[in-house]
Amino acid sequence: MTVNCILSGVGGQGTVLASKLIAQAAMDKGLNARTAETIGMAQRGGCVVSHVRIGNKIHSPMIPKHSADVIIGFEPAEAVRCLPYLKKGGVVVVSRKAIPPVTSSLGNSSYNGSEMIAYLQKEVARLIVVDGEKISKDCSSAKVLNVALLGAACASGILGLSMDELKNAISKRVKPQFIEINSKALEKGALAAKMTVPHHT
């Protein structure tokens, strides 16, 4: 059995690290893991999409359209952008806070993400909306959003990985001084998912 996961965000949000944590946890479990990234024009502010595939036999790192079990969206518009990859009945985990694209800062954009969240609620079978901004404040770091969303995805059961397996991956992939804060964010993300009333279309 293969689990296909798409992580979508903008540069600087830690999308690539999150994909490496999933892959690390899977490999430690004896599974194969393949990852690939498509990165937009700007490293910071450009869109970043990571493909992660874990399972027994994986031939290609790229996930075909309509095949992702889960989309982890670091930003509402980026989650919507990747919806064509989601398979029927798939899960979307998304951070509520919008990050206006670089181009909108040139004009008077009123984008705040709420329309994108409403669209996801209509289109997605299982949607988990996480208040990433609150978790970041609780952890006194804006850099833990990626791990908080991983915690929410883990709690949904879709990844087939346990919290302990992800914590172990964090201990291997994150600098020692940041392990505790990331473990805390993972737990807060999982708790947020458990408190979310499942939305079914």
GROMACS .gro file of N, CA and C in nm, residues 58-196:
model
  417
   58ILE      N    1   0.778   0.178  -0.475
   58ILE     CA    2   0.748   0.308  -0.536
   58ILE      C    3   0.841   0.327  -0.655
   59HIS      N    4   0.782   0.348  -0.771
   59HIS     CA    5   0.864   0.358  -0.892
   59HIS      C    6   0.897   0.503  -0.928
   60SER      N    7   0.804   0.593  -0.903
   60SER     CA    8   0.826   0.734  -0.940
   60SER      C    9   0.799   0.823  -0.820
   61PRO      N   10   0.878   0.930  -0.801
   61PRO     CA   11   0.853   1.020  -0.689
   61PRO      C   12   0.735   1.115  -0.713
   62MET      N   13   0.697   1.133  -0.839
   62MET     CA   14   0.591   1.229  -0.870
   62MET      C   15   0.452   1.165  -0.857
   63ILE      N   16   0.361   1.237  -0.794
   63ILE     CA   17   0.226   1.188  -0.772
   63ILE      C   18   0.138   1.231  -0.890
   64PRO      N   19   0.071   1.135  -0.956
   64PRO     CA   20  -0.017   1.173  -1.067
   64PRO      C   21  -0.140   1.249  -1.016
   65LYS      N   22  -0.206   1.321  -1.106
   65LYS     CA   23  -0.331   1.390  -1.071
   65LYS      C   24  -0.434   1.288  -1.021
   66HIS      N   25  -0.520   1.333  -0.930
   66HIS     CA   26  -0.629   1.251  -0.874
   66HIS      C   27  -0.577   1.128  -0.797
   67SER      N   28  -0.455   1.138  -0.741
   67SER     CA   29  -0.397   1.022  -0.673
   67SER      C   30  -0.349   1.050  -0.531
   68ALA      N   31  -0.351   1.175  -0.488
   68ALA     CA   32  -0.300   1.209  -0.354
   68ALA      C   33  -0.401   1.170  -0.246
   69ASP      N   34  -0.353   1.098  -0.145
   69ASP     CA   35  -0.438   1.063  -0.031
   69ASP      C   36  -0.463   1.185   0.057
   70VAL      N   37  -0.362   1.272   0.062
   70VAL     CA   38  -0.372   1.391   0.148
   70VAL      C   39  -0.297   1.508   0.086
   71ILE      N   40  -0.354   1.625   0.099
   71ILE     CA   41  -0.285   1.750   0.066
   71ILE      C   42  -0.268   1.827   0.196
   72ILE      N   43  -0.144   1.862   0.227
   72ILE     CA   44  -0.116   1.946   0.344
   72ILE      C   45  -0.088   2.085   0.290
   73GLY      N   46  -0.183   2.176   0.311
   73GLY     CA   47  -0.172   2.312   0.255
   73GLY      C   48  -0.126   2.410   0.361
   74PHE      N   49  -0.011   2.470   0.339
   74PHE     CA   50   0.043   2.566   0.435
   74PHE      C   51  -0.027   2.701   0.422
   75GLU      N   52  -0.112   2.711   0.321
   75GLU     CA   53  -0.178   2.838   0.290
   75GLU      C   54  -0.301   2.803   0.206
   76PRO      N   55  -0.418   2.867   0.231
   76PRO     CA   56  -0.543   2.825   0.165
   76PRO      C   57  -0.538   2.824   0.012
   77ALA      N   58  -0.485   2.929  -0.050
   77ALA     CA   59  -0.482   2.935  -0.196
   77ALA      C   60  -0.392   2.827  -0.254
   78GLU      N   61  -0.282   2.797  -0.185
   78GLU     CA   62  -0.191   2.693  -0.233
   78GLU      C   63  -0.257   2.555  -0.223
   79ALA      N   64  -0.339   2.535  -0.120
   79ALA     CA   65  -0.414   2.409  -0.108
   79ALA      C   66  -0.511   2.394  -0.224
   80VAL      N   67  -0.582   2.503  -0.256
   80VAL     CA   68  -0.677   2.501  -0.367
   80VAL      C   69  -0.605   2.474  -0.499
   81ARG      N   70  -0.490   2.536  -0.516
   81ARG     CA   71  -0.412   2.519  -0.638
   81ARG      C   72  -0.377   2.371  -0.664
   82CYS      N   73  -0.357   2.297  -0.555
   82CYS     CA   74  -0.316   2.157  -0.568
   82CYS      C   75  -0.433   2.058  -0.567
   83LEU      N   76  -0.556   2.107  -0.556
   83LEU     CA   77  -0.672   2.017  -0.548
   83LEU      C   78  -0.681   1.915  -0.662
   84PRO      N   79  -0.638   1.949  -0.785
   84PRO     CA   80  -0.645   1.848  -0.892
   84PRO      C   81  -0.568   1.719  -0.861
   85TYR      N   82  -0.475   1.725  -0.765
   85TYR     CA   83  -0.399   1.606  -0.730
   85TYR      C   84  -0.476   1.514  -0.635
   86LEU      N   85  -0.575   1.569  -0.563
   86LEU     CA   86  -0.643   1.492  -0.457
   86LEU      C   87  -0.733   1.384  -0.516
   87LYS      N   88  -0.726   1.265  -0.458
   87LYS     CA   89  -0.814   1.159  -0.506
   87LYS      C   90  -0.951   1.172  -0.439
   88LYS      N   91  -1.048   1.107  -0.496
   88LYS     CA   92  -1.184   1.112  -0.442
   88LYS      C   93  -1.182   1.056  -0.300
   89GLY      N   94  -1.238   1.131  -0.207
   89GLY     CA   95  -1.240   1.088  -0.067
   89GLY      C   96  -1.113   1.120   0.009
   90GLY      N   97  -1.021   1.193  -0.055
   90GLY     CA   98  -0.895   1.229   0.010
   90GLY      C   99  -0.912   1.335   0.119
   91VAL      N  100  -0.804   1.355   0.193
   91VAL     CA  101  -0.805   1.449   0.307
   91VAL      C  102  -0.725   1.575   0.272
   92VAL      N  103  -0.776   1.690   0.314
   92VAL     CA  104  -0.698   1.814   0.304
   92VAL      C  105  -0.679   1.871   0.444
   93VAL      N  106  -0.554   1.896   0.481
   93VAL     CA  107  -0.519   1.964   0.606
   93VAL      C  108  -0.466   2.100   0.565
   94VAL      N  109  -0.525   2.207   0.615
   94VAL     CA  110  -0.485   2.340   0.568
   94VAL      C  111  -0.475   2.440   0.684
   95SER      N  112  -0.377   2.529   0.675
   95SER     CA  113  -0.365   2.638   0.771
   95SER      C  114  -0.462   2.748   0.732
   96ARG      N  115  -0.531   2.802   0.831
   96ARG     CA  116  -0.633   2.903   0.804
   96ARG      C  117  -0.574   3.036   0.755
   97LYS      N  118  -0.456   3.070   0.803
   97LYS     CA  119  -0.399   3.202   0.773
   97LYS      C  120  -0.354   3.214   0.628
   98ALA      N  121  -0.400   3.321   0.564
   98ALA     CA  122  -0.362   3.347   0.425
   98ALA      C  123  -0.230   3.422   0.418
   99ILE      N  124  -0.154   3.394   0.313
   99ILE     CA  125  -0.034   3.472   0.284
   99ILE      C  126  -0.053   3.530   0.145
  100PRO      N  127  -0.081   3.660   0.137
  100PRO     CA  128  -0.104   3.719   0.005
  100PRO      C  129   0.018   3.698  -0.085
  101PRO      N  130  -0.005   3.663  -0.213
  101PRO     CA  131   0.108   3.644  -0.303
  101PRO      C  132   0.186   3.773  -0.323
  102VAL      N  133   0.311   3.758  -0.362
  102VAL     CA  134   0.398   3.873  -0.381
  102VAL      C  135   0.335   3.976  -0.473
  103THR      N  136   0.268   3.929  -0.578
  103THR     CA  137   0.208   4.020  -0.677
  103THR      C  138   0.099   4.107  -0.616
  104SER      N  139   0.025   4.055  -0.516
  104SER     CA  140  -0.085   4.132  -0.460
  104SER      C  141  -0.037   4.249  -0.377
  105SER      N  142   0.090   4.243  -0.332
  105SER     CA  143   0.142   4.354  -0.251
  105SER      C  144   0.162   4.479  -0.336
  106LEU      N  145   0.158   4.461  -0.467
  106LEU     CA  146   0.173   4.575  -0.557
  106LEU      C  147   0.042   4.650  -0.573
  107GLY      N  148  -0.069   4.581  -0.546
  107GLY     CA  149  -0.199   4.645  -0.558
  107GLY      C  150  -0.273   4.639  -0.426
  108ASN      N  151  -0.402   4.667  -0.429
  108ASN     CA  152  -0.482   4.663  -0.307
  108ASN      C  153  -0.560   4.532  -0.302
  109SER      N  154  -0.492   4.425  -0.269
  109SER     CA  155  -0.558   4.295  -0.264
  109SER      C  156  -0.632   4.280  -0.130
  110SER      N  157  -0.752   4.225  -0.138
  110SER     CA  158  -0.829   4.202  -0.016
  110SER      C  159  -0.828   4.053   0.020
  111TYR      N  160  -0.738   3.978  -0.039
  111TYR     CA  161  -0.733   3.834  -0.015
  111TYR      C  162  -0.701   3.803   0.130
  112ASN      N  163  -0.789   3.726   0.195
  112ASN     CA  164  -0.762   3.686   0.334
  112ASN      C  165  -0.778   3.535   0.355
  113GLY      N  166  -0.804   3.461   0.249
  113GLY     CA  167  -0.809   3.317   0.259
  113GLY      C  168  -0.947   3.258   0.286
  114SER      N  169  -1.042   3.340   0.334
  114SER     CA  170  -1.173   3.285   0.374
  114SER      C  171  -1.249   3.226   0.255
  115GLU      N  172  -1.238   3.289   0.138
  115GLU     CA  173  -1.306   3.236   0.019
  115GLU      C  174  -1.248   3.101  -0.020
  116MET      N  175  -1.117   3.088  -0.006
  116MET     CA  176  -1.052   2.962  -0.040
  116MET      C  177  -1.093   2.851   0.058
  117ILE      N  178  -1.103   2.886   0.186
  117ILE     CA  179  -1.148   2.787   0.286
  117ILE      C  180  -1.291   2.743   0.254
  118ALA      N  181  -1.377   2.839   0.219
  118ALA     CA  182  -1.516   2.808   0.185
  118ALA      C  183  -1.522   2.716   0.063
  119TYR      N  184  -1.436   2.742  -0.034
  119TYR     CA  185  -1.431   2.658  -0.154
  119TYR      C  186  -1.388   2.515  -0.118
  120LEU      N  187  -1.287   2.504  -0.032
  120LEU     CA  188  -1.241   2.372   0.012
  120LEU      C  189  -1.352   2.297   0.085
  121GLN      N  190  -1.429   2.369   0.166
  121GLN     CA  191  -1.538   2.305   0.240
  121GLN      C  192  -1.642   2.245   0.146
  122LYS      N  193  -1.659   2.309   0.030
  122LYS     CA  194  -1.755   2.257  -0.068
  122LYS      C  195  -1.700   2.138  -0.146
  123GLU      N  196  -1.569   2.141  -0.172
  123GLU     CA  197  -1.510   2.047  -0.266
  123GLU      C  198  -1.444   1.923  -0.204
  124VAL      N  199  -1.410   1.931  -0.076
  124VAL     CA  200  -1.328   1.825  -0.014
  124VAL      C  201  -1.411   1.737   0.079
  125ALA      N  202  -1.389   1.606   0.069
  125ALA     CA  203  -1.465   1.512   0.151
  125ALA      C  204  -1.428   1.524   0.299
  126ARG      N  205  -1.297   1.533   0.327
  126ARG     CA  206  -1.251   1.547   0.466
  126ARG      C  207  -1.156   1.665   0.474
  127LEU      N  208  -1.198   1.769   0.543
  127LEU     CA  209  -1.118   1.891   0.554
  127LEU      C  210  -1.085   1.919   0.700
  128ILE      N  211  -0.957   1.942   0.729
  128ILE     CA  212  -0.913   1.980   0.864
  128ILE      C  213  -0.848   2.117   0.853
  129VAL      N  214  -0.911   2.217   0.912
  129VAL     CA  215  -0.857   2.353   0.910
  129VAL      C  216  -0.787   2.379   1.043
  130VAL      N  217  -0.660   2.417   1.034
  130VAL     CA  218  -0.578   2.436   1.155
  130VAL      C  219  -0.547   2.585   1.173
  131ASP      N  220  -0.563   2.632   1.295
  131ASP     CA  221  -0.525   2.771   1.327
  131ASP      C  222  -0.374   2.774   1.351
  132GLY      N  223  -0.301   2.774   1.241
  132GLY     CA  224  -0.155   2.770   1.249
  132GLY      C  225  -0.096   2.892   1.318
  133GLU      N  226  -0.164   3.006   1.302
  133GLU     CA  227  -0.115   3.130   1.364
  133GLU      C  228  -0.119   3.118   1.516
  134LYS      N  229  -0.227   3.061   1.568
  134LYS     CA  230  -0.240   3.045   1.714
  134LYS      C  231  -0.134   2.948   1.767
  135ILE      N  232  -0.114   2.837   1.696
  135ILE     CA  233  -0.014   2.739   1.739
  135ILE      C  234   0.126   2.801   1.737
  136SER      N  235   0.154   2.879   1.634
  136SER     CA  236   0.284   2.946   1.624
  136SER      C  237   0.305   3.041   1.743
  137LYS      N  238   0.197   3.113   1.782
  137LYS     CA  239   0.207   3.204   1.897
  137LYS      C  240   0.227   3.125   2.026
  138ASP      N  241   0.152   3.013   2.039
  138ASP     CA  242   0.164   2.930   2.160
  138ASP      C  243   0.306   2.875   2.174
  139CYS      N  244   0.371   2.850   2.060
  139CYS     CA  245   0.506   2.794   2.062
  139CYS      C  246   0.614   2.902   2.051
  140SER      N  247   0.569   3.029   2.043
  140SER     CA  248   0.661   3.144   2.032
  140SER      C  249   0.755   3.133   1.912
  141SER      N  250   0.703   3.075   1.804
  141SER     CA  251   0.784   3.063   1.682
  141SER      C  252   0.694   3.050   1.561
  142ALA      N  253   0.720   3.132   1.459
  142ALA     CA  254   0.644   3.123   1.334
  142ALA      C  255   0.693   3.008   1.247
  143LYS      N  256   0.804   2.946   1.289
  143LYS     CA  257   0.866   2.844   1.204
  143LYS      C  258   0.815   2.702   1.232
  144VAL      N  259   0.716   2.689   1.320
  144VAL     CA  260   0.669   2.554   1.354
  144VAL      C  261   0.539   2.517   1.283
  145LEU      N  262   0.490   2.604   1.195
  145LEU     CA  263   0.366   2.576   1.124
  145LEU      C  264   0.374   2.444   1.050
  146ASN      N  265   0.487   2.419   0.984
  146ASN     CA  266   0.501   2.296   0.906
  146ASN      C  267   0.480   2.171   0.992
  147VAL      N  268   0.540   2.171   1.111
  147VAL     CA  269   0.530   2.055   1.199
  147VAL      C  270   0.390   2.045   1.261
  148ALA      N  271   0.328   2.159   1.289
  148ALA     CA  272   0.191   2.157   1.342
  148ALA      C  273   0.095   2.093   1.242
  149LEU      N  274   0.111   2.126   1.114
  149LEU     CA  275   0.026   2.068   1.011
  149LEU      C  276   0.053   1.917   0.996
  150LEU      N  277   0.179   1.878   1.014
  150LEU     CA  278   0.212   1.735   1.012
  150LEU      C  279   0.140   1.662   1.126
  151GLY      N  280   0.136   1.726   1.243
  151GLY     CA  281   0.066   1.667   1.357
  151GLY      C  282  -0.081   1.646   1.327
  152ALA      N  283  -0.142   1.746   1.261
  152ALA     CA  284  -0.284   1.735   1.225
  152ALA      C  285  -0.306   1.622   1.125
  153ALA      N  286  -0.215   1.612   1.026
  153ALA     CA  287  -0.226   1.505   0.926
  153ALA      C  288  -0.209   1.369   0.991
  154CYS      N  289  -0.116   1.360   1.086
  154CYS     CA  290  -0.092   1.235   1.158
  154CYS      C  291  -0.217   1.194   1.235
  155ALA      N  292  -0.279   1.289   1.303
  155ALA     CA  293  -0.399   1.260   1.383
  155ALA      C  294  -0.516   1.214   1.297
  156SER      N  295  -0.517   1.254   1.170
  156SER     CA  296  -0.626   1.213   1.081
  156SER      C  297  -0.616   1.064   1.047
  157GLY      N  298  -0.497   1.007   1.068
  157GLY     CA  299  -0.476   0.865   1.039
  157GLY      C  300  -0.437   0.837   0.895
  158ILE      N  301  -0.437   0.937   0.811
  158ILE     CA  302  -0.415   0.917   0.668
  158ILE      C  303  -0.270   0.882   0.634
  159LEU      N  304  -0.175   0.927   0.716
  159LEU     CA  305  -0.034   0.905   0.684
  159LEU      C  306   0.013   0.763   0.719
  160GLY      N  307  -0.056   0.699   0.812
  160GLY     CA  308  -0.013   0.567   0.856
  160GLY      C  309   0.113   0.572   0.941
  161LEU      N  310   0.139   0.690   0.999
  161LEU     CA  311   0.255   0.708   1.086
  161LEU      C  312   0.206   0.751   1.224
  162SER      N  313   0.280   0.713   1.327
  162SER     CA  314   0.240   0.751   1.463
  162SER      C  315   0.310   0.880   1.505
  163MET      N  316   0.259   0.940   1.610
  163MET     CA  317   0.322   1.061   1.664
  163MET      C  318   0.465   1.033   1.709
  164ASP      N  319   0.485   0.917   1.772
  164ASP     CA  320   0.620   0.882   1.819
  164ASP      C  321   0.716   0.867   1.701
  165GLU      N  322   0.667   0.810   1.591
  165GLU     CA  323   0.752   0.794   1.473
  165GLU      C  324   0.792   0.929   1.414
  166LEU      N  325   0.698   1.024   1.415
  166LEU     CA  326   0.729   1.158   1.364
  166LEU      C  327   0.822   1.233   1.461
  167LYS      N  328   0.800   1.214   1.591
  167LYS     CA  329   0.889   1.278   1.689
  167LYS      C  330   1.032   1.227   1.675
  168ASN      N  331   1.044   1.099   1.648
  168ASN     CA  332   1.176   1.040   1.627
  168ASN      C  333   1.243   1.100   1.503
  169ALA      N  334   1.163   1.121   1.399
  169ALA     CA  335   1.216   1.183   1.277
  169ALA      C  336   1.261   1.327   1.304
  170ILE      N  337   1.184   1.399   1.386
  170ILE     CA  338   1.221   1.536   1.424
  170ILE      C  339   1.355   1.536   1.496
  171SER      N  340   1.375   1.438   1.585
  171SER     CA  341   1.501   1.432   1.660
  171SER      C  342   1.621   1.408   1.569
  172LYS      N  343   1.596   1.348   1.452
  172LYS     CA  344   1.705   1.320   1.358
  172LYS      C  345   1.728   1.434   1.259
  173ARG      N  346   1.622   1.507   1.226
  173ARG     CA  347   1.628   1.604   1.117
  173ARG      C  348   1.635   1.751   1.161
  174VAL      N  349   1.604   1.777   1.288
  174VAL     CA  350   1.597   1.915   1.338
  174VAL      C  351   1.714   1.940   1.432
  175LYS      N  352   1.767   2.060   1.430
  175LYS     CA  353   1.878   2.095   1.521
  175LYS      C  354   1.834   2.074   1.665
  176PRO      N  355   1.927   2.025   1.750
  176PRO     CA  356   1.892   1.989   1.888
  176PRO      C  357   1.815   2.097   1.964
  177GLN      N  358   1.854   2.223   1.945
  177GLN     CA  359   1.788   2.330   2.022
  177GLN      C  360   1.643   2.354   1.980
  178PHE      N  361   1.601   2.296   1.866
  178PHE     CA  362   1.464   2.318   1.818
  178PHE      C  363   1.377   2.193   1.827
  179ILE      N  364   1.431   2.085   1.882
  179ILE     CA  365   1.355   1.959   1.888
  179ILE      C  366   1.233   1.973   1.978
  180GLU      N  367   1.252   2.031   2.097
  180GLU     CA  368   1.142   2.039   2.194
  180GLU      C  369   1.027   2.124   2.142
  181ILE      N  370   1.056   2.238   2.082
  181ILE     CA  371   0.951   2.328   2.033
  181ILE      C  372   0.876   2.265   1.916
  182ASN      N  373   0.948   2.188   1.833
  182ASN     CA  374   0.882   2.122   1.721
  182ASN      C  375   0.795   2.006   1.767
  183SER      N  376   0.840   1.935   1.869
  183SER     CA  377   0.759   1.827   1.926
  183SER      C  378   0.631   1.883   1.987
  184LYS      N  379   0.641   1.998   2.050
  184LYS     CA  380   0.525   2.066   2.109
  184LYS      C  381   0.426   2.106   1.999
  185ALA      N  382   0.480   2.160   1.888
  185ALA     CA  383   0.395   2.202   1.776
  185ALA      C  384   0.325   2.081   1.713
  186LEU      N  385   0.396   1.969   1.705
  186LEU     CA  386   0.338   1.846   1.650
  186LEU      C  387   0.216   1.804   1.733
  187GLU      N  388   0.231   1.809   1.865
  187GLU     CA  389   0.121   1.769   1.953
  187GLU      C  390   0.004   1.866   1.943
  188LYS      N  391   0.034   1.995   1.934
  188LYS     CA  392  -0.073   2.096   1.923
  188LYS      C  393  -0.149   2.082   1.791
  189GLY      N  394  -0.077   2.048   1.685
  189GLY     CA  395  -0.142   2.027   1.556
  189GLY      C  396  -0.234   1.905   1.561
  190ALA      N  397  -0.187   1.799   1.627
  190ALA     CA  398  -0.268   1.677   1.640
  190ALA      C  399  -0.394   1.705   1.721
  191LEU      N  400  -0.378   1.782   1.829
  191LEU     CA  401  -0.492   1.818   1.913
  191LEU      C  402  -0.593   1.901   1.835
  192ALA      N  403  -0.543   1.995   1.754
  192ALA     CA  404  -0.631   2.080   1.672
  192ALA      C  405  -0.713   1.995   1.577
  193ALA      N  406  -0.651   1.892   1.520
  193ALA     CA  407  -0.722   1.804   1.427
  193ALA      C  408  -0.831   1.725   1.498
  194LYS      N  409  -0.800   1.680   1.618
  194LYS     CA  410  -0.897   1.600   1.693
  194LYS      C  411  -1.017   1.684   1.737
  195MET      N  412  -0.994   1.814   1.754
  195MET     CA  413  -1.102   1.904   1.798
  195MET      C  414  -1.183   1.956   1.680
  196THR      N  415  -1.135   1.932   1.558
  196THR     CA  416  -1.205   1.979   1.439
  196THR      C  417  -1.318   1.885   1.408
   0.00000   0.00000   0.00000
